[in-house]
PDB file of C-alpha atoms in Angstrom:
ATOM      1  CA  ARG A   4      -0.734 -12.366  -7.094  1.00 40.00           C
ATOM      2  CA  VAL A   5      -3.161 -11.679  -9.909  1.00 40.00           C
ATOM      3  CA  ARG A   6      -0.707 -10.162 -12.384  1.00 42.00           C
ATOM      4  CA  THR A   7       2.710  -8.607 -12.352  1.00 43.00           C
ATOM      5  CA  LEU A   8       3.406  -5.321 -14.105  1.00 44.00           C
ATOM      6  CA  LYS A   9       6.242  -3.422 -12.513  1.00 53.00           C
ATOM      7  CA  GLU A  10       6.798  -0.421 -14.727  1.00 57.00           C
ATOM      8  CA  PRO A  11       5.891   3.138 -13.695  1.00 56.00           C
ATOM      9  CA  GLY A  12       2.278   3.985 -14.464  1.00 69.00           C
ATOM     10  CA  CYS A  13       1.224   0.347 -14.531  1.00 85.00           C
ATOM     11  CA  ARG A  14      -1.103  -1.432 -12.158  1.00 87.00           C
ATOM     12  CA  GLU A  15      -0.407  -4.304  -9.783  1.00 89.00           C
ATOM     13  CA  THR A  16      -3.278  -6.271  -8.250  1.00 93.00           C
ATOM     14  CA  VAL A  17      -2.718  -8.500  -5.234  1.00 95.00           C
ATOM     15  CA  ILE A  18      -4.977 -10.716  -3.161  1.00 95.00           C
ATOM     16  CA  VAL A  19      -4.627  -9.771   0.493  1.00 94.00           C
ATOM     17  CA  SER A  20      -5.493 -12.027   3.417  1.00 94.00           C
ATOM     18  CA  SER A  21      -7.777 -10.301   5.913  1.00 93.00           C
ATOM     19  CA  ASP A  22      -5.866 -11.707   8.862  1.00 91.00           C
ATOM     20  CA  ALA A  23      -2.422 -10.364   7.898  1.00 90.00           C
ATOM     21  CA  LYS A  24      -1.024  -6.830   7.811  1.00 92.00           C
ATOM     22  CA  THR A  25       0.572  -6.231   4.423  1.00 94.00           C
ATOM     23  CA  CYS A  26       1.406  -2.533   4.275  1.00 94.00           C
ATOM     24  CA  LEU A  27       0.923   0.846   5.885  1.00 94.00           C
ATOM     25  CA  LEU A  28      -0.537   3.687   3.802  1.00 94.00           C
ATOM     26  CA  ASP A  29       0.130   7.401   4.134  1.00 94.00           C
ATOM     27  CA  LYS A  30      -2.462  10.189   3.880  1.00 92.00           C
ATOM     28  CA  ASN A  31      -2.282   9.997   0.072  1.00 92.00           C
ATOM     29  CA  SER A  32      -3.025   6.236  -0.059  1.00 94.00           C
ATOM     30  CA  ARG A  33       0.588   5.473  -0.938  1.00 95.00           C
ATOM     31  CA  VAL A  34       2.491   2.607   0.643  1.00 95.00           C
ATOM     32  CA  LEU A  35       4.729   3.983   3.367  1.00 94.00           C
ATOM     33  CA  TYR A  36       5.902   0.683   4.865  1.00 95.00           C
ATOM     34  CA  VAL A  37       5.642  -2.974   3.789  1.00 96.00           C
ATOM     35  CA  PHE A  38       5.189  -5.760   6.358  1.00 96.00           C
ATOM     36  CA  ASP A  39       6.477  -9.310   5.756  1.00 95.00           C
ATOM     37  CA  ALA A  40       3.136 -10.483   4.320  1.00 95.00           C
ATOM     38  CA  GLY A  41       3.186  -7.574   1.875  1.00 95.00           C
ATOM     39  CA  GLU A  42       6.753  -8.320   0.828  1.00 95.00           C
ATOM     40  CA  GLN A  43       5.677 -11.877   0.028  1.00 95.00           C
ATOM     41  CA  LEU A  44       3.001 -10.429  -2.273  1.00 94.00           C
ATOM     42  CA  GLY A  45       5.510  -8.112  -3.967  1.00 93.00           C
ATOM     43  CA  ILE A  46       4.056  -4.845  -2.616  1.00 94.00           C
ATOM     44  CA  LYS A  47       6.552  -1.954  -2.792  1.00 94.00           C
ATOM     45  CA  LYS A  48       6.890   1.389  -1.034  1.00 94.00           C
ATOM     46  CA  GLY A  49       5.429   4.270  -3.007  1.00 94.00           C
ATOM     47  CA  TRP A  50       2.650   2.337  -4.713  1.00 94.00           C
ATOM     48  CA  ARG A  51      -0.774   4.055  -4.518  1.00 95.00           C
ATOM     49  CA  VAL A  52      -4.067   2.275  -3.858  1.00 96.00           C
ATOM     50  CA  LEU A  53      -6.443   2.607  -6.827  1.00 96.00           C
ATOM     51  CA  GLU A  54      -9.114  -0.015  -6.094  1.00 96.00           C
ATOM     52  CA  VAL A  55     -10.261  -2.302  -3.309  1.00 97.00           C
ATOM     53  CA  ASN A  56     -12.273  -5.333  -4.461  1.00 96.00           C
ATOM     54  CA  GLY A  57     -12.770  -3.677  -7.835  1.00 95.00           C
ATOM     55  CA  LYS A  58     -14.172  -0.473  -6.335  1.00 96.00           C
ATOM     56  CA  GLN A  59     -12.217   2.618  -7.359  1.00 96.00           C
ATOM     57  CA  VAL A  60     -11.082   4.820  -4.468  1.00 95.00           C
ATOM     58  CA  GLU A  61     -10.734   8.555  -4.979  1.00 92.00           C
ATOM     59  CA  ASN A  62      -9.000   9.574  -1.756  1.00 91.00           C
ATOM     60  CA  ALA A  63      -7.363   8.278   1.410  1.00 90.00           C
ATOM     61  CA  SER A  64     -10.522   8.284   3.522  1.00 92.00           C
ATOM     62  CA  GLN A  65     -12.397   6.247   0.914  1.00 95.00           C
ATOM     63  CA  ALA A  66      -9.446   3.832   0.616  1.00 94.00           C
ATOM     64  CA  LYS A  67      -9.358   3.423   4.397  1.00 93.00           C
ATOM     65  CA  ALA A  68     -13.121   2.770   4.563  1.00 95.00           C
ATOM     66  CA  GLU A  69     -13.036   0.194   1.746  1.00 96.00           C
ATOM     67  CA  ILE A  70     -10.018  -1.588   3.259  1.00 95.00           C
ATOM     68  CA  GLN A  71     -11.659  -1.734   6.694  1.00 94.00           C
ATOM     69  CA  LEU A  72     -14.868  -3.100   5.146  1.00 95.00           C
ATOM     70  CA  ALA A  73     -12.925  -5.714   3.183  1.00 95.00           C
ATOM     71  CA  HIS A  74     -11.001  -6.818   6.286  1.00 93.00           C
ATOM     72  CA  ALA A  75     -14.268  -7.175   8.217  1.00 94.00           C
ATOM     73  CA  THR A  76     -16.339  -8.998   5.602  1.00 95.00           C
ATOM     74  CA  ALA A  77     -14.128 -11.462   3.714  1.00 94.00           C
ATOM     75  CA  PRO A  78     -11.226 -13.833   4.350  1.00 96.00           C
ATOM     76  CA  SER A  79      -9.304 -12.166   1.499  1.00 96.00           C
ATOM     77  CA  PHE A  80      -9.730  -9.287  -0.914  1.00 96.00           C
ATOM     78  CA  GLU A  81      -8.117  -7.640  -3.946  1.00 96.00           C
ATOM     79  CA  VAL A  82      -6.184  -4.390  -3.842  1.00 96.00           C
ATOM     80  CA  SER A  83      -4.993  -2.698  -7.026  1.00 96.00           C
ATOM     81  CA  PHE A  84      -2.058  -0.316  -6.837  1.00 95.00           C
ATOM     82  CA  GLU A  85      -0.591   2.223  -9.254  1.00 93.00           C
ATOM     83  CA  ILE A  86       3.146   1.808  -9.604  1.00 89.00           C
ATOM     84  CA  ASP A  87       5.185   5.028  -9.628  1.00 73.00           C
ATOM     85  CA  GLN A  88       8.952   4.434  -9.689  1.00 59.00           C
ATOM     86  CA  THR A  89       9.713   8.082  -8.859  1.00 51.00           C
ATOM     87  CA  VAL A  90       7.707   7.747  -5.655  1.00 49.00           C
ATOM     88  CA  VAL A  91       9.345   4.390  -4.880  1.00 44.00           C
ATOM     89  CA  ASP A  92      12.798   5.946  -5.266  1.00 50.00           C
ATOM     90  CA  GLN A  93      11.797   8.902  -3.085  1.00 48.00           C
ATOM     91  CA  ALA A  94      10.307   6.657  -0.392  1.00 48.00           C
ATOM     92  CA  THR A  95      13.555   4.687  -0.205  1.00 47.00           C
ATOM     93  CA  GLU A  96      15.570   7.893  -0.010  1.00 46.00           C
ATOM     94  CA  ASP A  97      13.280   9.334   2.669  1.00 44.00           C
ATOM     95  CA  GLU A  98      13.593   6.178   4.765  1.00 46.00           C
ATOM     96  CA  GLU A  99      17.382   6.358   4.602  1.00 46.00           C
ATOM     97  CA  HIS A 100      17.346   9.972   5.802  1.00 38.00           C
ATOM     98  CA  CYS A 101      14.452   9.643   8.245  1.00 37.00           C
ATOM     99  CA  PRO A 102      14.472   6.220   9.919  1.00 38.00           C
ATOM    100  CA  SER A 103      12.223   7.619  12.647  1.00 39.00           C
ATOM    101  CA  VAL A 104       9.318   7.416  10.162  1.00 41.00           C
ATOM    102  CA  ILE A 105       9.268   3.640  10.543  1.00 40.00           C
ATOM    103  CA  ARG A 106       9.845   3.717  14.316  1.00 42.00           C
ATOM    104  CA  ASP A 107       6.868   5.923  15.057  1.00 44.00           C
ATOM    105  CA  MET A 108       4.530   4.786  12.272  1.00 43.00           C
ATOM    106  CA  HIS A 109       2.121   3.181  14.725  1.00 43.00           C
ATOM    107  CA  SER A 110       1.750   6.397  16.705  1.00 44.00           C
ATOM    108  CA  ARG A 111       0.378   8.266  13.677  1.00 48.00           C
ATOM    109  CA  SER A 112      -3.009   7.973  12.042  1.00 46.00           C
ATOM    110  CA  ARG A 113      -2.350   5.691   9.070  1.00 59.00           C
ATOM    111  CA  SER A 114      -4.293   3.031   7.177  1.00 68.00           C
ATOM    112  CA  VAL A 115      -3.147  -0.565   7.366  1.00 69.00           C
ATOM    113  CA  VAL A 116      -3.945  -2.901   4.488  1.00 72.00           C
TER     114      VAL A 116
END
């Protein structure tokens, strides 16, 4: 972990290994699900991708492209997230009411970090 700031509106930057799945992103580049490797890095549901290897991403398709490039070209890479506690709380609430989201996450078009 590069630094730890866990208040809403702050930024968290983690170093991700290219050979491990850390989290699943939704169509808004927000973390929908966190795999074991992501939990070890402190990644939380609801965080939004801001940068990949220092390159700012403006939308989900750009985030997906940068993440795929990083996975393909380096053994590890940096991902910076925006922390939004409201979104984190909502994601937890949504999961409790809709457990099928996690069950069928692989059948939908999502980005994996």
